[in-house]
Amino acid sequence: MKFEHRKVGEILVDMGALEPSEVDFILQRMEEKDGRFGEIGVEEGLLDQEALAQALAQQFQLPFVDLKGFAPDPELNASLPVGFPRQYNFLPLARKEDKLVIAVSDPTDVSRYDNLEYHLRTSLDIQVASQAEIARLLEQDPEAKGVLKEASQDLKLQLVKETDKGEEILSIDKLTTDSSPIIRLIDSTLFDALEKRASDIHIETSDEGVVIKYRIDGVLYSATDPVDGRFQGPIISRIKVMSELDISERRIPQDGRFKVRLGKKSIDFRVSIMPSIFGEDAVIRILDKQAIASDLKGLTLNSLGFNERDLKNFRRMIREPYGMVLVTGPTGSGKTTTLYAVLSEIHNVQEKIVTIEDPVEYQVRGILQVPVNEKKGLTFARGLRSILRHDPDKIMIGEIRDPETAQIAVQSALTGHLVFSTVHANNVFDVIGRFLHMGLDPYNFVSSLNCVAAQRLVRVICPNCKKAVKYPRQLLQESGLSYEKYREVSFYVGAGCQECHGLGFKGRTAIMELLDMNDEIREMIINREPISRIKKVAQKQGMILLRESALEKVFSGSTSLPEINRVTFPEAVER
């Protein structure tokens, strides 16, 4: 955008809208109040908004439009997403060829209009108008008001409180004295996050204000422009009230939960509040159990995206009569989902399956699920002892965290039970070291172990906006690939479209490395041979490393090279 190097004050003096002494006065007030020239000029009554708009139009070499007598086009307004003109503070004027002509009051906010262009998928032809006139016409738009009112009623979130007599729907009046804009902000944020398939909502406070982010397919995205910092307190208070937390306590972390009903659907939210140097931050985990239940109906190991060879071996291991199957990976890598896919495949009426989890996030028909309750003394270890007296055939342990739980799990596997569990480690070989450092007897441990599977989740390119690209030399070399071999190979990326909300990815798929515990590997572990040697032997026997599994997804066009570099180490494989 071209603009004159003259200051807006000089232009206003030339226009006769200000005297030089008034410019000096406004500059002085700017230093005192840390405000902008035009805002302070209008605030002090020295300048009207129309003159300011004319000066800004001249400075940025944009057309000035007088909106007195202008009648908004209802069809044009209806073609835009509901609430966008108010959110971005613009007035749609007309469509001209492939551009949308809009009136704005502040042409300096370039990032806002770049963002608007991105969301509307169209170029903007910007004109400058008085803020008062834009506000007047936005307020007068009865259709937009009606649509907003109707939408807000349909999407109204009802907070649900569980009581001894069932569920009671709480009204907003009972809950809080916060102003309605904050309630609307939180409600619209929760609804928007559900629409975009977010797993978490992050409310972060900084010196620039409050930023709301969504975690979608494992990656954080900003949901809105920063909100003024003065709203941080009311936003956090509103979340605390919904979660029945202590509003007055701001110095220590707090955890809570709340349930919301949207139409006929109930959604659980887990809340974590954390104090920071700028106030308090919040993270809200979304547990849409009904959506999960519908996903679980079709949940099989085939649907997770593992390659055929690993899938065949893994299926053989999970059907063994006894032993231990471990799935490892960082938080959010889909370990629990994999175990539920396993349970859904092996579940039958002849055998009893019992799980102990913290918390029980998925509910599965026909399986006894026990939630850990640390406050009441029900730990993984104590619960596991009780489960063994419940005559199970197969046991799932949500996570092995401590030596006591590990010891009982190994003993269970050795005494005829098939045990499934997750453990936090980076790869299959780290799991072996982790268990041995817990003080377990190496012989008992390897005797009980059937296999270890390490997994990650990579985002899948959106099929609607998928396009072929050639990667530059630097990216190929940084990814461990030969430039000479792959410079002419077509890889794929997502351009971003409405289907994927402009992200270029839609959904995730799993990659896996599977260590089959045969006699040779067991013997090497008992003899405490170096992990590097065990790894070489496993690869000779056909084990596919995580990086190789990820590259297979890239070459098949499922995902992109930068995406697998995000979740696996590029230097792990040379090709």
PDB file of C-alpha atoms in Angstrom, residues 216-363:
ATOM      1  CA  ILE A 216      -6.388 -28.612  15.916  1.00  0.00           C
ATOM      2  CA  ASP A 217      -4.803 -31.908  14.869  1.00  0.00           C
ATOM      3  CA  GLY A 218      -2.036 -31.355  17.428  1.00  0.00           C
ATOM      4  CA  VAL A 219      -1.014 -27.841  16.293  1.00  0.00           C
ATOM      5  CA  LEU A 220      -1.928 -24.472  17.856  1.00  0.00           C
ATOM      6  CA  TYR A 221      -3.646 -21.774  15.768  1.00  0.00           C
ATOM      7  CA  SER A 222      -4.716 -18.267  16.813  1.00  0.00           C
ATOM      8  CA  ALA A 223      -8.520 -18.098  16.894  1.00  0.00           C
ATOM      9  CA  THR A 224      -8.859 -14.315  17.135  1.00  0.00           C
ATOM     10  CA  ASP A 225      -6.905 -11.099  17.163  1.00  0.00           C
ATOM     11  CA  PRO A 226      -5.588 -10.233  20.665  1.00  0.00           C
ATOM     12  CA  VAL A 227      -8.344  -9.084  23.038  1.00  0.00           C
ATOM     13  CA  ASP A 228      -7.681  -6.015  25.198  1.00  0.00           C
ATOM     14  CA  GLY A 229      -5.784  -6.989  28.362  1.00  0.00           C
ATOM     15  CA  ARG A 230      -8.403  -5.431  30.641  1.00  0.00           C
ATOM     16  CA  PHE A 231     -10.774  -8.299  29.754  1.00  0.00           C
ATOM     17  CA  GLN A 232      -8.339 -10.926  31.045  1.00  0.00           C
ATOM     18  CA  GLY A 233      -9.799 -10.894  34.581  1.00  0.00           C
ATOM     19  CA  PRO A 234     -13.475 -11.238  33.537  1.00  0.00           C
ATOM     20  CA  ILE A 235     -12.639 -13.997  31.003  1.00  0.00           C
ATOM     21  CA  ILE A 236     -10.766 -16.113  33.568  1.00  0.00           C
ATOM     22  CA  SER A 237     -13.419 -15.383  36.231  1.00  0.00           C
ATOM     23  CA  ARG A 238     -16.156 -16.553  33.869  1.00  0.00           C
ATOM     24  CA  ILE A 239     -14.292 -19.827  33.228  1.00  0.00           C
ATOM     25  CA  LYS A 240     -13.704 -20.285  36.979  1.00  0.00           C
ATOM     26  CA  VAL A 241     -17.393 -19.749  37.745  1.00  0.00           C
ATOM     27  CA  MET A 242     -18.359 -22.314  35.097  1.00  0.00           C
ATOM     28  CA  SER A 243     -15.851 -24.781  36.601  1.00  0.00           C
ATOM     29  CA  GLU A 244     -16.845 -24.016  40.236  1.00  0.00           C
ATOM     30  CA  LEU A 245     -13.318 -22.851  41.103  1.00  0.00           C
ATOM     31  CA  ASP A 246     -12.203 -20.176  43.586  1.00  0.00           C
ATOM     32  CA  ILE A 247     -12.424 -16.775  41.868  1.00  0.00           C
ATOM     33  CA  SER A 248     -10.503 -14.998  44.633  1.00  0.00           C
ATOM     34  CA  GLU A 249      -7.452 -17.302  44.379  1.00  0.00           C
ATOM     35  CA  ARG A 250      -5.059 -16.095  41.682  1.00  0.00           C
ATOM     36  CA  ARG A 251      -1.667 -17.284  42.942  1.00  0.00           C
ATOM     37  CA  ILE A 252      -1.844 -21.084  42.642  1.00  0.00           C
ATOM     38  CA  PRO A 253      -2.870 -23.452  39.822  1.00  0.00           C
ATOM     39  CA  GLN A 254      -6.467 -24.716  39.840  1.00  0.00           C
ATOM     40  CA  ASP A 255      -8.087 -27.625  38.000  1.00  0.00           C
ATOM     41  CA  GLY A 256     -11.782 -28.112  37.362  1.00  0.00           C
ATOM     42  CA  ARG A 257     -14.362 -29.256  34.864  1.00  0.00           C
ATOM     43  CA  PHE A 258     -17.762 -28.296  33.518  1.00  0.00           C
ATOM     44  CA  LYS A 259     -20.378 -29.769  31.216  1.00  0.00           C
ATOM     45  CA  VAL A 260     -22.261 -27.905  28.509  1.00  0.00           C
ATOM     46  CA  ARG A 261     -25.355 -28.922  26.572  1.00  0.00           C
ATOM     47  CA  LEU A 262     -25.548 -27.811  22.953  1.00  0.00           C
ATOM     48  CA  GLY A 263     -28.905 -28.846  21.493  1.00  0.00           C
ATOM     49  CA  LYS A 264     -29.260 -32.524  22.443  1.00  0.00           C
ATOM     50  CA  LYS A 265     -25.515 -33.069  22.825  1.00  0.00           C
ATOM     51  CA  SER A 266     -23.554 -32.911  26.105  1.00  0.00           C
ATOM     52  CA  ILE A 267     -19.856 -32.023  26.006  1.00  0.00           C
ATOM     53  CA  ASP A 268     -17.407 -32.248  28.919  1.00  0.00           C
ATOM     54  CA  PHE A 269     -14.627 -29.676  29.364  1.00  0.00           C
ATOM     55  CA  ARG A 270     -11.579 -30.072  31.632  1.00  0.00           C
ATOM     56  CA  VAL A 271     -10.101 -26.771  32.815  1.00  0.00           C
ATOM     57  CA  SER A 272      -6.601 -25.933  34.047  1.00  0.00           C
ATOM     58  CA  ILE A 273      -5.848 -22.425  35.363  1.00  0.00           C
ATOM     59  CA  MET A 274      -2.187 -21.413  35.755  1.00  0.00           C
ATOM     60  CA  PRO A 275      -0.818 -18.137  37.211  1.00  0.00           C
ATOM     61  CA  SER A 276       1.662 -16.249  35.008  1.00  0.00           C
ATOM     62  CA  ILE A 277       3.553 -12.954  35.188  1.00  0.00           C
ATOM     63  CA  PHE A 278       0.728 -11.218  33.283  1.00  0.00           C
ATOM     64  CA  GLY A 279      -2.155 -12.703  35.303  1.00  0.00           C
ATOM     65  CA  GLU A 280      -3.647 -16.140  34.727  1.00  0.00           C
ATOM     66  CA  ASP A 281      -3.734 -18.432  31.687  1.00  0.00           C
ATOM     67  CA  ALA A 282      -6.308 -21.153  31.049  1.00  0.00           C
ATOM     68  CA  VAL A 283      -6.347 -24.345  28.990  1.00  0.00           C
ATOM     69  CA  ILE A 284      -9.688 -26.040  28.304  1.00  0.00           C
ATOM     70  CA  ARG A 285      -9.595 -29.673  27.107  1.00  0.00           C
ATOM     71  CA  ILE A 286     -12.663 -30.623  25.044  1.00  0.00           C
ATOM     72  CA  LEU A 287     -14.099 -34.104  25.600  1.00  0.00           C
ATOM     73  CA  ASP A 288     -16.928 -34.554  23.128  1.00  0.00           C
ATOM     74  CA  LYS A 289     -17.859 -38.064  24.274  1.00  0.00           C
ATOM     75  CA  GLN A 290     -20.709 -38.492  21.802  1.00  0.00           C
ATOM     76  CA  ALA A 291     -18.423 -37.621  18.875  1.00  0.00           C
ATOM     77  CA  ILE A 292     -15.804 -40.005  20.315  1.00  0.00           C
ATOM     78  CA  ALA A 293     -18.445 -42.741  20.703  1.00  0.00           C
ATOM     79  CA  SER A 294     -19.486 -42.354  17.052  1.00  0.00           C
ATOM     80  CA  ASP A 295     -15.812 -42.472  16.026  1.00  0.00           C
ATOM     81  CA  LEU A 296     -15.287 -45.600  18.151  1.00  0.00           C
ATOM     82  CA  LYS A 297     -18.044 -47.460  16.312  1.00  0.00           C
ATOM     83  CA  GLY A 298     -15.860 -47.551  13.237  1.00  0.00           C
ATOM     84  CA  LEU A 299     -12.564 -47.615  15.133  1.00  0.00           C
ATOM     85  CA  THR A 300     -10.303 -50.413  13.965  1.00  0.00           C
ATOM     86  CA  LEU A 301      -6.559 -50.723  13.553  1.00  0.00           C
ATOM     87  CA  ASN A 302      -7.115 -50.386   9.777  1.00  0.00           C
ATOM     88  CA  SER A 303      -8.606 -46.916  10.237  1.00  0.00           C
ATOM     89  CA  LEU A 304      -5.520 -45.615  12.103  1.00  0.00           C
ATOM     90  CA  GLY A 305      -3.263 -45.705   9.041  1.00  0.00           C
ATOM     91  CA  PHE A 306      -0.511 -48.199  10.014  1.00  0.00           C
ATOM     92  CA  ASN A 307       1.385 -49.870   7.149  1.00  0.00           C
ATOM     93  CA  GLU A 308       0.337 -53.403   6.199  1.00  0.00           C
ATOM     94  CA  ARG A 309       3.472 -55.209   7.447  1.00  0.00           C
ATOM     95  CA  ASP A 310       3.399 -53.645  10.944  1.00  0.00           C
ATOM     96  CA  LEU A 311      -0.362 -54.119  11.124  1.00  0.00           C
ATOM     97  CA  LYS A 312      -0.095 -57.838  10.388  1.00  0.00           C
ATOM     98  CA  ASN A 313       2.586 -58.337  13.080  1.00  0.00           C
ATOM     99  CA  PHE A 314       0.754 -56.145  15.610  1.00  0.00           C
ATOM    100  CA  ARG A 315      -2.507 -58.064  15.117  1.00  0.00           C
ATOM    101  CA  ARG A 316      -0.647 -61.325  15.759  1.00  0.00           C
ATOM    102  CA  MET A 317       0.791 -59.915  19.034  1.00  0.00           C
ATOM    103  CA  ILE A 318      -2.533 -58.641  20.416  1.00  0.00           C
ATOM    104  CA  ARG A 319      -4.103 -62.062  19.920  1.00  0.00           C
ATOM    105  CA  GLU A 320      -1.500 -63.916  21.987  1.00  0.00           C
ATOM    106  CA  PRO A 321      -3.049 -65.775  24.985  1.00  0.00           C
ATOM    107  CA  TYR A 322      -0.875 -63.888  27.522  1.00  0.00           C
ATOM    108  CA  GLY A 323       2.006 -61.415  27.744  1.00  0.00           C
ATOM    109  CA  MET A 324       2.377 -57.615  27.636  1.00  0.00           C
ATOM    110  CA  VAL A 325       1.863 -55.214  24.722  1.00  0.00           C
ATOM    111  CA  LEU A 326       3.237 -51.699  25.252  1.00  0.00           C
ATOM    112  CA  VAL A 327       2.420 -48.609  23.173  1.00  0.00           C
ATOM    113  CA  THR A 328       4.716 -45.624  23.621  1.00  0.00           C
ATOM    114  CA  GLY A 329       4.940 -42.027  22.449  1.00  0.00           C
ATOM    115  CA  PRO A 330       4.629 -38.467  23.774  1.00  0.00           C
ATOM    116  CA  THR A 331       1.385 -36.903  25.031  1.00  0.00           C
ATOM    117  CA  GLY A 332      -1.149 -36.542  22.221  1.00  0.00           C
ATOM    118  CA  SER A 333       0.360 -39.207  19.961  1.00  0.00           C
ATOM    119  CA  GLY A 334      -2.796 -41.359  19.937  1.00  0.00           C
ATOM    120  CA  LYS A 335      -1.612 -44.153  22.260  1.00  0.00           C
ATOM    121  CA  THR A 336      -4.962 -44.520  24.050  1.00  0.00           C
ATOM    122  CA  THR A 337      -6.885 -44.481  20.759  1.00  0.00           C
ATOM    123  CA  THR A 338      -4.682 -47.317  19.473  1.00  0.00           C
ATOM    124  CA  LEU A 339      -5.363 -49.378  22.610  1.00  0.00           C
ATOM    125  CA  TYR A 340      -9.107 -48.828  22.228  1.00  0.00           C
ATOM    126  CA  ALA A 341      -8.863 -49.941  18.602  1.00  0.00           C
ATOM    127  CA  VAL A 342      -7.088 -53.056  19.892  1.00  0.00           C
ATOM    128  CA  LEU A 343      -9.829 -53.702  22.493  1.00  0.00           C
ATOM    129  CA  SER A 344     -12.594 -53.194  19.912  1.00  0.00           C
ATOM    130  CA  GLU A 345     -10.937 -55.819  17.678  1.00  0.00           C
ATOM    131  CA  ILE A 346     -10.286 -58.490  20.316  1.00  0.00           C
ATOM    132  CA  HIS A 347     -13.430 -57.983  22.434  1.00  0.00           C
ATOM    133  CA  ASN A 348     -15.749 -60.976  22.557  1.00  0.00           C
ATOM    134  CA  VAL A 349     -18.355 -62.365  24.952  1.00  0.00           C
ATOM    135  CA  GLN A 350     -16.213 -65.318  26.036  1.00  0.00           C
ATOM    136  CA  GLU A 351     -13.541 -63.178  27.726  1.00  0.00           C
ATOM    137  CA  LYS A 352     -13.594 -60.484  30.408  1.00  0.00           C
ATOM    138  CA  ILE A 353     -11.727 -57.236  29.730  1.00  0.00           C
ATOM    139  CA  VAL A 354     -11.058 -54.765  32.579  1.00  0.00           C
ATOM    140  CA  THR A 355      -9.384 -51.356  32.192  1.00  0.00           C
ATOM    141  CA  ILE A 356      -7.990 -48.904  34.744  1.00  0.00           C
ATOM    142  CA  GLU A 357      -7.587 -45.359  33.410  1.00  0.00           C
ATOM    143  CA  ASP A 358      -6.976 -41.786  34.531  1.00  0.00           C
ATOM    144  CA  PRO A 359      -9.566 -40.595  33.545  1.00  0.00           C
ATOM    145  CA  VAL A 360     -11.950 -42.836  31.566  1.00  0.00           C
ATOM    146  CA  GLU A 361     -12.328 -40.704  28.442  1.00  0.00           C
ATOM    147  CA  TYR A 362     -13.921 -43.279  26.125  1.00  0.00           C
ATOM    148  CA  GLN A 363     -16.798 -45.463  27.263  1.00  0.00           C
TER     149      GLN A 363
END
